[in-house]
Amino acid sequence: MKELHDLITALTFVDGGCRDINYEAPTWEGVEALHAYLKASYRTVSGTDSEGRPLDDLEPQIVVGAVQYSGAVQIIYEGGDLINHLQLFIYLEPEGIPFVELTFFPQDIRQHKDLRNQFISWADQLQTRVGASRYYTRYENASWRFGDVNGNSGVFLVSD
C-alpha cells in the first residue's frame, strides 16, 4: 500500500469534486463478484445501461451481460456503512475486457473512529473481489492517464 497524500484529508475534504477508484486488470467474473458484494452491502440499488435505460434485473450475470451488450452500465448503491452513496461504472474496453470505476463524494463518507484503516480494508476487499492486480484511489481528473501516480496526477492511494 502506498499512501501518496494524507488519506483522511483526501477522502473527506469537500472540494466540489468526487473521488474515484480505478482497477487494473479486473476480470468479468470479478465484476460479477464485486457487484454481488456491493448489492448485498447497500440498502437500495439501481442501474442504467449506456443509453440511460433502467436495468430491470440487477443480478450480477445480467449486469455483466448488459455491459457486454450496450457497452456500459452505471449502478448506484445507497445506504452503505462506510460510503453512503456509491456509483459503479463498468465499461467494455475495445479489447473485450472490463474497465471498472467506483465514484463517491467526500460528503458521502461516513465518519468512523478509524476511517483510514477501514477504508483501506474495504478497498482491498473490493480489489480481491474484482480480481484486479492493483487499484488507484484519486481525486476526479478527466485528463488522468490510467496508472499515472506522479505528484500532479491526483492519486492519493495505490495498492501494492
XYZ file of N, CA and C in Angstrom:
480
model
N 0.857 -1.168 0.000
C 0.000 0.000 0.000
C 0.898 1.225 0.000
N 0.613 2.140 -0.898
C 1.391 3.361 -0.967
C 0.443 4.549 -0.814
N 0.572 5.261 0.303
C -0.197 6.488 0.519
C 0.630 7.650 0.002
N 0.107 8.352 -0.977
C 0.842 9.452 -1.575
C 0.488 10.796 -0.953
N -0.611 10.857 -0.232
C -1.068 12.068 0.450
C -1.803 11.635 1.715
N -2.139 12.592 2.573
C -2.907 12.276 3.769
C -4.251 11.695 3.356
N -4.480 10.440 3.679
C -5.662 9.724 3.206
C -6.959 10.309 3.745
N -7.016 10.624 5.029
C -8.253 11.150 5.619
C -8.636 12.471 4.968
N -7.678 13.361 4.797
C -7.963 14.647 4.138
C -8.411 14.426 2.700
N -7.714 13.550 1.980
C -8.062 13.286 0.582
C -9.472 12.721 0.446
N -9.868 11.885 1.396
C -11.205 11.284 1.326
C -12.312 12.237 1.742
N -12.046 13.106 2.716
C -13.139 13.855 3.353
C -13.183 15.345 3.041
N -12.148 15.907 2.438
C -12.167 17.341 2.156
C -13.179 17.628 1.044
N -14.192 18.417 1.367
C -15.257 18.728 0.411
C -14.780 19.866 -0.475
N -14.449 19.520 -1.718
C -13.903 20.486 -2.674
C -14.765 20.599 -3.931
N -15.932 19.969 -3.917
C -16.814 20.013 -5.077
C -16.592 18.877 -6.056
N -15.493 18.139 -5.884
C -15.202 17.035 -6.788
C -15.450 15.693 -6.138
N -15.446 14.673 -6.964
C -15.641 13.322 -6.452
C -14.294 12.627 -6.311
N -14.327 11.426 -5.788
C -13.158 10.573 -5.677
C -13.453 9.309 -6.474
N -12.423 8.786 -7.122
C -12.571 7.605 -7.959
C -11.611 6.517 -7.518
N -12.045 5.289 -7.671
C -11.170 4.133 -7.517
C -11.202 3.404 -8.852
N -10.030 3.220 -9.439
C -9.918 2.507 -10.710
C -9.120 1.232 -10.500
N -9.491 0.189 -11.215
C -8.891 -1.123 -11.041
C -8.082 -1.526 -12.257
N -6.898 -2.066 -11.996
C -6.028 -2.547 -13.055
C -6.312 -4.027 -13.298
N -6.638 -4.367 -14.518
C -6.852 -5.751 -14.973
C -7.947 -6.501 -14.207
N -9.148 -5.917 -14.057
C -10.240 -6.680 -13.453
C -10.716 -7.769 -14.422
N -11.414 -8.750 -13.897
C -11.961 -9.825 -14.728
C -13.483 -9.707 -14.757
N -14.108 -10.338 -15.745
C -15.572 -10.329 -15.801
C -16.167 -11.084 -14.611
N -15.546 -12.191 -14.216
C -16.010 -12.916 -13.034
C -15.873 -12.021 -11.801
N -14.783 -11.250 -11.761
C -14.573 -10.325 -10.666
C -15.607 -9.212 -10.638
N -16.008 -8.735 -11.813
C -17.043 -7.703 -11.885
C -18.338 -8.246 -11.287
N -18.676 -9.487 -11.625
C -19.870 -10.119 -11.039
C -19.746 -10.199 -9.524
N -18.583 -10.630 -9.036
C -18.378 -10.780 -7.589
C -18.410 -9.427 -6.884
N -17.828 -8.410 -7.497
C -17.840 -7.057 -6.917
C -19.267 -6.546 -6.802
N -20.028 -6.641 -7.887
C -21.401 -6.150 -7.863
C -22.245 -6.943 -6.861
N -22.067 -8.245 -6.801
C -22.836 -9.058 -5.848
C -22.543 -8.615 -4.417
N -21.284 -8.373 -4.114
C -20.897 -7.930 -2.768
C -21.500 -6.556 -2.452
N -21.358 -5.609 -3.370
C -21.890 -4.263 -3.135
C -23.409 -4.287 -3.036
N -24.049 -5.059 -3.893
C -25.514 -5.162 -3.876
C -26.010 -5.651 -2.522
N -25.282 -6.593 -1.917
C -25.661 -7.123 -0.611
C -25.308 -6.167 0.533
N -24.419 -5.212 0.272
C -23.930 -4.306 1.318
C -24.704 -2.995 1.413
N -25.563 -2.716 0.448
C -26.293 -1.446 0.413
C -27.789 -1.699 0.491
N -28.506 -0.726 1.045
C -29.956 -0.874 1.212
C -30.712 -0.812 -0.107
N -30.330 0.098 -0.999
C -31.015 0.185 -2.298
C -29.989 0.224 -3.427
N -30.380 -0.349 -4.549
C -29.510 -0.443 -5.715
C -30.349 -0.171 -6.956
N -29.810 0.635 -7.861
C -30.470 0.875 -9.144
C -29.391 0.978 -10.214
N -29.786 0.866 -11.468
C -28.803 0.932 -12.530
C -29.402 1.284 -13.867
N -28.531 1.769 -14.759
C -28.920 2.095 -16.131
C -27.848 1.594 -17.092
N -28.257 1.375 -18.343
C -27.282 0.987 -19.359
C -26.710 2.233 -20.027
N -25.912 2.049 -21.074
C -25.238 3.181 -21.717
C -26.195 4.162 -22.386
N -27.429 3.731 -22.632
C -28.437 4.601 -23.233
C -29.316 5.268 -22.185
N -29.041 5.003 -20.908
C -29.836 5.585 -19.834
C -31.100 4.808 -19.512
N -31.259 3.635 -20.119
C -32.427 2.797 -19.844
C -32.229 2.077 -18.516
N -33.263 2.057 -17.676
C -33.145 1.362 -16.388
C -32.893 -0.133 -16.579
N -32.062 -0.687 -15.715
C -31.856 -2.136 -15.688
C -32.908 -2.722 -14.760
N -33.766 -3.557 -15.302
C -34.841 -4.144 -14.500
C -34.334 -5.265 -13.602
N -33.301 -5.952 -14.051
C -32.749 -7.067 -13.298
C -31.300 -6.729 -12.955
N -30.984 -6.671 -11.684
C -29.642 -6.296 -11.247
C -28.826 -7.479 -10.748
N -29.208 -8.682 -11.170
C -28.389 -9.849 -10.829
C -27.026 -9.698 -11.523
N -25.954 -10.112 -10.872
C -24.606 -9.888 -11.414
C -24.402 -10.356 -12.860
N -24.905 -11.536 -13.216
C -24.723 -12.033 -14.586
C -25.471 -11.159 -15.589
N -26.624 -10.659 -15.195
C -27.422 -9.796 -16.072
C -26.713 -8.457 -16.269
N -26.133 -7.926 -15.213
C -25.406 -6.650 -15.306
C -24.216 -6.793 -16.250
N -23.446 -7.854 -16.101
C -22.302 -8.078 -16.993
C -22.785 -8.237 -18.437
N -23.867 -8.957 -18.640
C -24.433 -9.092 -19.982
C -24.847 -7.749 -20.566
N -25.400 -6.877 -19.725
C -25.803 -5.538 -20.186
C -24.589 -4.719 -20.606
N -23.495 -4.845 -19.873
C -22.256 -4.136 -20.252
C -21.766 -4.659 -21.589
N -21.723 -5.966 -21.727
C -21.196 -6.561 -22.950
C -22.097 -6.275 -24.152
N -23.385 -6.055 -23.910
C -24.321 -5.751 -24.989
C -24.339 -4.264 -25.331
N -24.439 -3.404 -24.303
C -24.613 -1.971 -24.567
C -23.324 -1.164 -24.477
N -22.279 -1.743 -23.882
C -21.006 -1.045 -23.795
C -20.703 -0.458 -22.428
N -21.739 -0.227 -21.605
C -21.504 0.367 -20.287
C -22.750 0.268 -19.428
N -22.536 0.260 -18.121
C -23.631 0.401 -17.167
C -23.160 1.285 -16.015
N -24.129 1.876 -15.361
C -23.891 2.633 -14.137
C -24.820 2.044 -13.078
N -24.230 1.644 -11.953
C -25.003 1.118 -10.843
C -24.857 2.099 -9.679
N -25.961 2.413 -9.024
C -25.952 3.330 -7.884
C -26.374 2.555 -6.647
N -25.535 2.644 -5.628
C -25.782 1.976 -4.351
C -26.032 3.051 -3.298
N -27.085 2.883 -2.520
C -27.443 3.845 -1.467
C -27.540 3.144 -0.123
N -27.045 3.823 0.929
C -27.217 3.325 2.285
C -26.146 2.358 2.741
N -24.888 2.658 2.437
C -23.794 1.811 2.887
C -23.244 2.239 4.233
N -22.503 1.358 4.870
C -21.938 1.648 6.186
C -20.719 2.565 6.130
N -19.883 2.434 5.121
C -18.684 3.258 5.016
C -18.903 4.452 4.089
N -19.514 4.191 2.944
C -19.822 5.239 1.971
C -21.317 5.164 1.703
N -22.013 6.230 2.022
C -23.471 6.235 1.916
C -23.961 6.086 0.481
N -23.356 6.815 -0.435
C -23.786 6.851 -1.839
C -22.572 6.502 -2.697
N -22.662 5.402 -3.443
C -21.537 4.914 -4.241
C -22.027 4.608 -5.650
N -21.231 4.979 -6.639
C -21.568 4.685 -8.032
C -20.523 3.738 -8.608
N -20.983 2.763 -9.361
C -20.104 1.829 -10.053
C -20.319 2.011 -11.548
N -19.227 2.291 -12.255
C -19.260 2.397 -13.711
C -18.483 1.218 -14.267
N -19.088 0.492 -15.199
C -18.431 -0.630 -15.857
C -18.532 -0.383 -17.357
N -17.378 -0.377 -18.016
C -17.317 -0.139 -19.455
C -16.686 -1.347 -20.140
N -17.095 -1.578 -21.360
C -16.496 -2.604 -22.199
C -15.368 -1.958 -22.996
N -14.140 -2.373 -22.722
C -12.987 -1.852 -23.466
C -12.963 -2.472 -24.871
N -12.315 -1.802 -25.829
C -12.248 -2.354 -27.192
C -11.672 -3.772 -27.257
N -10.806 -4.119 -26.297
C -10.202 -5.463 -26.275
C -11.149 -6.506 -25.695
N -12.357 -6.071 -25.273
C -13.325 -7.002 -24.707
C -13.178 -7.220 -23.211
N -12.338 -6.427 -22.565
C -12.135 -6.556 -21.126
C -12.896 -5.440 -20.396
N -13.168 -5.631 -19.101
C -13.902 -4.589 -18.371
C -12.999 -3.467 -17.874
N -13.548 -2.269 -17.853
C -12.957 -1.128 -17.157
C -13.922 -0.821 -16.020
N -13.398 -0.732 -14.800
C -14.235 -0.567 -13.616
C -13.797 0.668 -12.844
N -14.789 1.502 -12.502
C -14.524 2.697 -11.703
C -15.610 2.849 -10.649
N -15.195 3.044 -9.413
C -16.106 3.397 -8.325
C -15.962 4.885 -8.077
N -17.086 5.569 -7.858
C -17.085 7.010 -7.644
C -17.924 7.352 -6.422
N -17.405 8.286 -5.622
C -18.135 8.772 -4.455
C -17.684 10.199 -4.162
N -18.475 10.899 -3.382
C -18.148 12.263 -2.976
C -17.718 12.269 -1.513
N -16.828 13.193 -1.134
C -16.356 13.253 0.255
C -17.485 13.324 1.280
N -18.545 14.052 0.974
C -19.642 14.184 1.934
C -20.406 12.877 2.138
N -20.164 11.871 1.280
C -20.822 10.575 1.436
C -20.023 9.593 2.290
N -18.826 9.983 2.697
C -18.020 9.145 3.595
C -18.604 9.261 4.996
N -18.895 8.134 5.595
C -19.382 8.140 6.981
C -18.159 8.186 7.901
N -18.169 9.141 8.813
C -17.041 9.302 9.727
C -16.987 8.128 10.698
N -15.893 7.428 10.693
C -15.662 6.301 11.585
C -14.444 6.614 12.447
N -14.367 5.959 13.566
C -13.260 6.163 14.502
C -11.913 5.914 13.827
N -11.831 4.876 13.024
C -10.587 4.511 12.354
C -10.804 4.487 10.839
N -11.189 5.624 10.281
C -11.555 5.715 8.870
C -10.428 5.250 7.948
N -9.204 5.631 8.246
C -8.080 5.263 7.386
C -8.012 3.748 7.196
N -7.941 3.013 8.293
C -7.814 1.561 8.198
C -9.080 0.910 7.651
N -10.233 1.441 7.990
C -11.475 0.882 7.458
C -11.549 1.066 5.942
N -11.162 2.246 5.468
C -11.202 2.485 4.022
C -10.233 1.564 3.296
N -9.003 1.460 3.800
C -8.008 0.603 3.151
C -8.477 -0.847 3.148
N -9.005 -1.318 4.253
C -9.506 -2.690 4.329
C -10.632 -2.913 3.323
N -11.567 -1.964 3.249
C -12.690 -2.044 2.308
C -12.181 -2.054 0.864
N -11.286 -1.128 0.542
C -10.757 -1.038 -0.823
C -9.979 -2.302 -1.198
N -9.232 -2.853 -0.254
C -8.505 -4.097 -0.508
C -9.471 -5.256 -0.775
N -10.554 -5.328 0.000
C -11.570 -6.377 -0.225
C -12.157 -6.261 -1.625
N -12.442 -5.026 -2.044
C -13.023 -4.841 -3.374
C -12.030 -5.234 -4.464
N -10.749 -4.927 -4.258
C -9.721 -5.320 -5.228
C -9.697 -6.837 -5.387
N -9.752 -7.542 -4.277
C -9.751 -9.002 -4.317
C -10.987 -9.514 -5.050
N -12.148 -8.950 -4.736
C -13.392 -9.412 -5.356
C -13.397 -9.184 -6.863
N -12.906 -8.029 -7.309
C -12.949 -7.721 -8.741
C -11.801 -8.414 -9.498
N -10.890 -9.050 -8.760
C -9.809 -9.789 -9.408
C -8.751 -8.904 -10.020
N -8.595 -7.692 -9.507
C -7.649 -6.734 -10.080
C -6.256 -6.890 -9.479
N -5.255 -6.534 -10.253
C -3.883 -6.601 -9.767
C -3.518 -5.382 -8.919
N -4.233 -4.272 -9.099
C -3.933 -3.036 -8.376
C -5.137 -2.104 -8.468
N -5.203 -1.151 -7.537
C -6.192 -0.087 -7.647
C -5.549 1.253 -7.357
N -6.161 2.294 -7.903
C -5.728 3.676 -7.734
C -6.899 4.462 -7.167
N -6.702 5.107 -6.032
C -7.738 5.959 -5.451
C -7.280 7.384 -5.676
N -8.173 8.218 -6.249
C -7.710 9.514 -6.726
C -8.803 10.567 -6.696
N -8.356 11.806 -6.772
C -9.272 12.913 -6.995
C -9.762 12.813 -8.439
N -11.000 13.225 -8.657
C -11.544 13.241 -10.012
C -10.651 14.101 -10.907
N -10.306 13.570 -12.077
C -9.461 14.297 -13.023
C -9.691 13.685 -14.397
N -10.417 14.394 -15.235
C -10.788 13.860 -16.550
C -9.577 13.564 -17.427
N -8.458 14.220 -17.190
C -7.285 14.007 -18.035
C -6.309 12.979 -17.452
N -6.703 12.335 -16.349
C -5.813 11.343 -15.730
C -5.539 10.202 -16.694
N -4.277 9.823 -16.810
C -3.892 8.663 -17.606
C -3.820 7.459 -16.677
N -4.441 6.367 -17.055
C -4.516 5.192 -16.205
C -3.116 4.803 -15.740
N -2.973 4.637 -14.428
C -1.713 4.212 -13.835
C -0.755 5.327 -13.482
N -1.083 6.559 -13.844
C -0.208 7.699 -13.554
C -0.275 8.023 -12.068
N 0.874 8.002 -11.408
C 0.929 8.314 -9.983
C 1.893 9.461 -9.688
N 2.219 10.266 -10.697
C 3.130 11.382 -10.435
C 2.466 12.379 -9.499
N 3.223 13.299 -8.986
C 2.752 14.229 -7.968
C 1.543 15.050 -8.340
N 1.292 15.267 -9.610
C 0.156 16.067 -10.051
C -1.007 15.239 -10.576
N -0.936 13.939 -10.435
C -1.948 13.056 -11.029
C -3.266 13.041 -10.242
N -3.219 13.409 -8.961
C -4.405 13.347 -8.117
C -4.560 12.026 -7.400
N -3.691 11.064 -7.670
C -3.740 9.763 -6.997
C -3.232 9.954 -5.572
N -3.998 9.455 -4.596
C -3.551 9.578 -3.210
C -3.390 8.247 -2.504
N -3.800 7.144 -3.138
C -3.612 5.818 -2.546
C -3.499 4.805 -3.666
N -2.455 3.969 -3.616
C -2.242 2.910 -4.606
C -2.023 1.610 -3.854
N -2.701 0.563 -4.283
C -2.452 -0.744 -3.658
C -1.152 -1.323 -4.190
N -0.599 -2.260 -3.434
C 0.638 -2.936 -3.882
C 0.316 -3.985 -4.922
